[in-house]
Short mmCIF file of C-alpha atoms in Angstrom, two decimals:
data_model
loop_
_atom_site.label_atom_id
_atom_site.label_comp_id
_atom_site.label_asym_id
_atom_site.label_seq_id
_atom_site.Cartn_x
_atom_site.Cartn_y
_atom_site.Cartn_z
CA MET A 1 -28.53 -5.98 7.08
CA LYS A 2 -25.66 -8.38 7.83
CA LYS A 3 -24.27 -7.86 4.33
CA GLU A 4 -24.02 -4.11 4.90
CA ILE A 5 -21.64 -4.37 7.88
CA PRO A 6 -18.50 -4.89 5.70
CA ASN A 7 -19.73 -2.10 3.39
CA LEU A 8 -19.90 0.32 6.33
CA LEU A 9 -16.24 -0.41 7.08
CA THR A 10 -15.41 0.11 3.41
CA LEU A 11 -17.10 3.50 3.57
CA GLY A 12 -15.02 4.21 6.68
CA ASN A 13 -11.96 3.44 4.59
CA LEU A 14 -13.14 5.96 1.98
CA LEU A 15 -13.98 8.61 4.58
CA ALA A 16 -10.52 8.33 6.16
CA GLY A 17 -8.96 8.67 2.70
CA CYS A 18 -10.99 11.82 1.97
CA ILE A 19 -10.01 13.37 5.31
CA GLY A 20 -6.40 12.41 4.60
CA LEU A 21 -6.52 14.37 1.35
CA TRP A 22 -7.84 17.37 3.26
CA PHE A 23 -4.87 17.13 5.66
CA VAL A 24 -2.47 17.03 2.69
CA MET A 25 -4.01 20.26 1.40
CA GLN A 26 -3.42 21.77 4.86
CA GLY A 27 0.23 20.70 4.73
CA ASP A 28 -0.22 18.21 7.59
CA LEU A 29 1.30 15.05 6.14
CA VAL A 30 1.57 13.33 9.54
CA SER A 31 -2.20 13.47 10.08
CA ALA A 32 -2.72 12.40 6.46
CA SER A 33 -0.56 9.35 7.15
CA TYR A 34 -2.60 8.49 10.24
CA CYS A 35 -5.74 8.67 8.10
CA MET A 36 -4.21 6.16 5.72
CA PHE A 37 -3.48 3.81 8.61
CA ILE A 38 -7.16 4.07 9.60
CA SER A 39 -8.07 3.22 6.00
CA LEU A 40 -5.77 0.19 6.15
CA VAL A 41 -7.47 -1.07 9.32
CA CYS A 42 -10.92 -0.62 7.74
CA ASP A 43 -9.75 -2.31 4.55
CA PHE A 44 -8.47 -5.33 6.49
CA PHE A 45 -11.56 -5.76 8.63
CA ASP A 46 -14.11 -5.27 5.86
CA GLY A 47 -12.66 -8.30 4.09
CA PHE A 48 -12.30 -10.20 7.37
CA LEU A 49 -15.94 -9.57 8.28
CA ALA A 50 -17.13 -10.36 4.77
CA ARG A 51 -15.51 -13.78 5.07
CA ALA A 52 -16.65 -14.33 8.67
CA LEU A 53 -20.26 -13.32 7.99
CA GLN A 54 -20.39 -14.86 4.51
CA ALA A 55 -21.45 -11.39 3.38
CA TYR A 56 -19.86 -11.31 -0.06
CA SER A 57 -21.55 -9.20 -2.72
CA ASP A 58 -20.72 -7.68 -6.09
CA LEU A 59 -21.59 -4.30 -4.62
CA GLY A 60 -19.07 -4.77 -1.80
CA LYS A 61 -16.36 -5.79 -4.27
CA GLU A 62 -16.84 -2.72 -6.43
CA LEU A 63 -17.20 -0.42 -3.43
CA ASP A 64 -13.95 -1.74 -1.98
CA SER A 65 -12.05 -0.91 -5.16
CA LEU A 66 -13.51 2.60 -5.32
CA ALA A 67 -12.55 3.26 -1.68
CA ASP A 68 -9.06 1.81 -2.21
CA MET A 69 -8.55 4.07 -5.21
CA VAL A 70 -8.95 7.14 -3.01
CA SER A 71 -7.17 5.86 0.11
CA PHE A 72 -4.34 3.86 -1.49
CA GLY A 73 -4.13 5.44 -4.94
CA VAL A 74 -4.85 9.16 -4.82
CA LEU A 75 -3.88 9.88 -1.19
CA PRO A 76 -0.41 8.22 -1.39
CA ALA A 77 0.28 10.04 -4.66
CA PHE A 78 -0.55 13.40 -3.05
CA ILE A 79 1.59 12.66 0.01
CA LEU A 80 4.51 11.69 -2.22
CA PHE A 81 3.90 14.76 -4.39
CA SER A 82 4.27 16.97 -1.31
CA LEU A 83 7.48 15.21 -0.28
CA VAL A 84 8.93 15.57 -3.79
CA GLU A 85 8.12 19.28 -3.79
CA LYS A 86 9.92 19.68 -0.45
CA SER A 87 12.98 17.86 -1.73
CA CYS A 88 13.39 19.15 -5.28
CA GLY A 89 14.46 22.79 -4.79
CA THR A 90 15.44 24.28 -8.17
CA GLN A 91 15.20 20.90 -9.90
CA CYS A 92 11.38 20.92 -10.01
CA THR A 93 10.96 22.63 -13.37
CA VAL A 94 13.53 21.74 -15.99
CA GLY A 95 13.50 20.17 -19.42
CA LEU A 96 11.01 20.20 -22.27
CA PHE A 97 8.37 22.95 -21.89
CA GLY A 98 9.44 23.39 -18.27
CA PHE A 99 7.64 20.17 -17.25
CA TYR A 100 6.95 20.18 -13.51
CA LYS A 101 8.76 17.03 -12.40
CA PRO A 102 6.73 16.32 -9.20
CA PHE A 103 3.76 15.57 -11.49
CA MET A 104 5.54 12.30 -12.32
CA VAL A 105 4.41 10.80 -9.01
CA PHE A 106 0.79 10.84 -10.17
CA ALA A 107 1.72 7.78 -12.23
CA LEU A 108 1.12 5.96 -8.94
CA ALA A 109 -2.52 7.04 -8.95
CA LEU A 110 -2.95 6.03 -12.60
CA MET A 111 -1.37 2.60 -12.13
CA SER A 112 -3.32 2.07 -8.89
CA ALA A 113 -6.54 2.61 -10.85
CA TYR A 114 -5.38 0.18 -13.52
CA ARG A 115 -4.39 -2.41 -10.91
CA LEU A 116 -7.66 -2.18 -8.98
CA ALA A 117 -9.72 -2.55 -12.16
CA LYS A 118 -7.58 -5.51 -13.21
CA PHE A 119 -7.92 -7.13 -9.77
CA ASN A 120 -11.71 -7.22 -10.06
CA ILE A 121 -11.63 -9.33 -13.23
CA ASP A 122 -8.47 -11.40 -12.59
CA THR A 123 -9.47 -14.83 -11.24
CA ARG A 124 -5.83 -15.69 -10.49
CA GLN A 125 -5.72 -13.39 -7.46
CA SER A 126 -7.84 -15.37 -5.02
CA ASP A 127 -4.87 -17.02 -3.23
CA GLN A 128 -2.09 -14.65 -4.29
CA PHE A 129 -1.61 -11.17 -5.69
CA ILE A 130 -0.33 -10.41 -9.17
CA GLY A 131 1.59 -7.17 -8.81
CA VAL A 132 2.06 -5.16 -5.62
CA PRO A 133 -1.26 -4.53 -3.79
CA THR A 134 -2.20 -0.85 -3.53
CA PRO A 135 -2.38 -0.98 0.32
CA ALA A 136 1.29 -2.08 0.42
CA ASN A 137 2.32 0.97 -1.60
CA GLY A 138 0.07 3.16 0.55
CA LEU A 139 1.57 1.75 3.74
CA LEU A 140 5.11 2.51 2.61
CA ILE A 141 4.30 6.07 1.56
CA ALA A 142 2.28 6.71 4.75
CA SER A 143 5.33 5.77 6.80
CA LEU A 144 7.57 8.43 5.21
CA PRO A 145 6.12 11.57 6.89
CA LEU A 146 6.04 9.68 10.21
CA ILE A 147 9.69 8.73 9.89
CA ILE A 148 10.61 12.34 9.07
CA HIS A 149 8.62 13.60 12.08
CA PHE A 150 9.48 11.00 14.73
CA GLN A 151 12.84 9.70 13.48
CA PRO A 152 14.44 12.74 11.81
CA GLU A 153 17.82 11.03 11.66
CA TYR A 154 16.49 9.17 8.61
CA SER A 155 15.10 12.28 6.89
CA ALA A 156 18.05 12.69 4.53
CA TYR A 157 17.40 9.21 3.12
CA ILE A 158 13.75 10.04 2.45
CA LEU A 159 13.93 13.61 1.16
CA SER A 160 15.94 12.68 -1.89
CA PHE A 161 14.43 14.22 -5.01
CA LYS A 162 15.78 11.62 -7.42
CA GLY A 163 15.15 8.80 -4.98
CA LEU A 164 11.47 9.68 -4.58
CA LEU A 165 10.96 9.98 -8.34
CA ILE A 166 12.69 6.65 -8.92
CA TYR A 167 10.46 5.09 -6.27
CA ALA A 168 7.35 6.46 -8.02
CA VAL A 169 8.44 5.04 -11.39
CA VAL A 170 9.50 1.63 -10.04
CA MET A 171 6.41 1.17 -7.85
CA SER A 172 4.12 2.27 -10.68
CA TYR A 173 5.52 -0.64 -12.68
CA LEU A 174 5.35 -3.11 -9.78
CA LEU A 175 1.68 -2.31 -9.19
CA VAL A 176 0.73 -3.68 -12.62
CA CYS A 177 3.50 -6.17 -13.43
CA GLU A 178 2.96 -9.94 -13.61
CA LEU A 179 4.88 -10.68 -10.40
CA PRO A 180 3.08 -13.13 -8.06
CA LEU A 181 3.12 -11.96 -4.44
CA LEU A 182 2.09 -13.57 -1.18
CA ALA A 183 -1.41 -12.86 0.06
CA PHE A 184 -1.65 -12.95 3.84
CA LYS A 185 -5.06 -14.62 3.86
CA PHE A 186 -5.15 -17.47 6.36
CA LYS A 187 -7.60 -20.22 5.40
CA THR A 188 -6.25 -22.33 8.27
CA TRP A 189 -3.99 -21.52 11.20
CA ASP A 190 -1.75 -24.60 11.14
CA TRP A 191 2.00 -24.04 11.04
CA LYS A 192 2.79 -26.40 8.16
CA SER A 193 0.69 -24.71 5.49
CA ASN A 194 1.46 -21.16 6.68
CA GLN A 195 5.09 -21.49 7.73
CA VAL A 196 6.47 -18.73 5.49
CA LYS A 197 3.67 -16.34 6.47
CA PHE A 198 4.14 -16.90 10.20
CA ILE A 199 7.93 -16.47 9.98
CA PHE A 200 7.52 -13.25 8.02
CA LEU A 201 4.96 -11.92 10.52
CA ILE A 202 7.36 -12.65 13.40
CA PHE A 203 10.09 -10.82 11.46
CA CYS A 204 7.71 -7.88 10.96
CA ILE A 205 6.95 -7.61 14.68
CA ALA A 206 10.65 -7.76 15.61
CA ALA A 207 11.56 -5.12 13.00
CA LEU A 208 8.78 -2.77 14.15
CA VAL A 209 9.90 -3.07 17.77
CA MET A 210 13.52 -2.27 16.87
CA LEU A 211 13.12 0.30 14.08
CA LYS A 212 9.59 1.66 14.70
CA PHE A 213 8.23 3.54 11.65
CA ALA A 214 11.54 3.16 9.82
CA ALA A 215 10.86 -0.58 9.65
CA ILE A 216 7.85 -0.17 7.36
CA PRO A 217 9.69 0.62 4.08
CA VAL A 218 12.13 -2.20 4.86
CA LEU A 219 9.26 -4.64 5.46
CA VAL A 220 7.37 -3.70 2.29
CA ILE A 221 10.53 -4.13 0.20
CA ALA A 222 11.29 -7.42 2.01
CA TYR A 223 7.75 -8.61 1.25
CA ILE A 224 8.21 -7.93 -2.47
CA LEU A 225 11.65 -9.58 -2.56
CA LEU A 226 10.47 -12.61 -0.54
CA SER A 227 7.51 -13.10 -2.86
CA GLY A 228 9.76 -12.85 -5.90
CA LEU A 229 12.18 -15.39 -4.40
CA ILE A 230 9.37 -17.86 -3.64
CA PHE A 231 8.10 -17.50 -7.21
CA LEU A 232 11.58 -18.15 -8.63
CA LEU A 233 12.01 -21.25 -6.45
CA ASN A 234 8.46 -22.52 -7.12
CA PRO A 235 7.40 -21.05 -10.49
CA ASN A 236 4.48 -23.48 -10.86
CA LYS A 237 3.05 -22.94 -7.38
#
């Protein structure tokens, strides 16, 4: 029974993702974003409890990937699709065979599936990530409707048709590229071995206090850049 506790949280992650998709279909992107935040909390604590209870299982590993595919692969793609539709105006259908340009954002769902499948068989990703984790992409996209709703002064920066499509293309690549990224898994809590992680977490808290939801895209981008910088300075680490 102990081994099923993390799996119940994983199913909670999946349920929140499914409900989030329903909210997208209703046009309520704010509630869909809240659902993704619930999925993120469940995703964090299922792994935390699995480690704390020594409740690892192959079933839990596969279930986690399936839940993440819905919550951090399909749901973010649908939220971004809705934002692109709102921003594109007459630019939506142009070019060869009248291709509907917002469909490009579904590359995020495809590359999320590829990344999650790769993660399950890649033994290099125990202490670090290779490519951007799907929850990081989900977190950034979930923040966009909240910024538009609660901090409308930033809306013009978000509702950029070309900008959103460029984001979808770039992040689709970053999800599956061979870029090592920090994994915020603390094996110990001492300052010396976790100095970079602690400093970044303090920076995150300060940014969230000052910028609120608008801090989230900044923090995700900073996380990717910081990880890339660490890799360049310590390529053999």
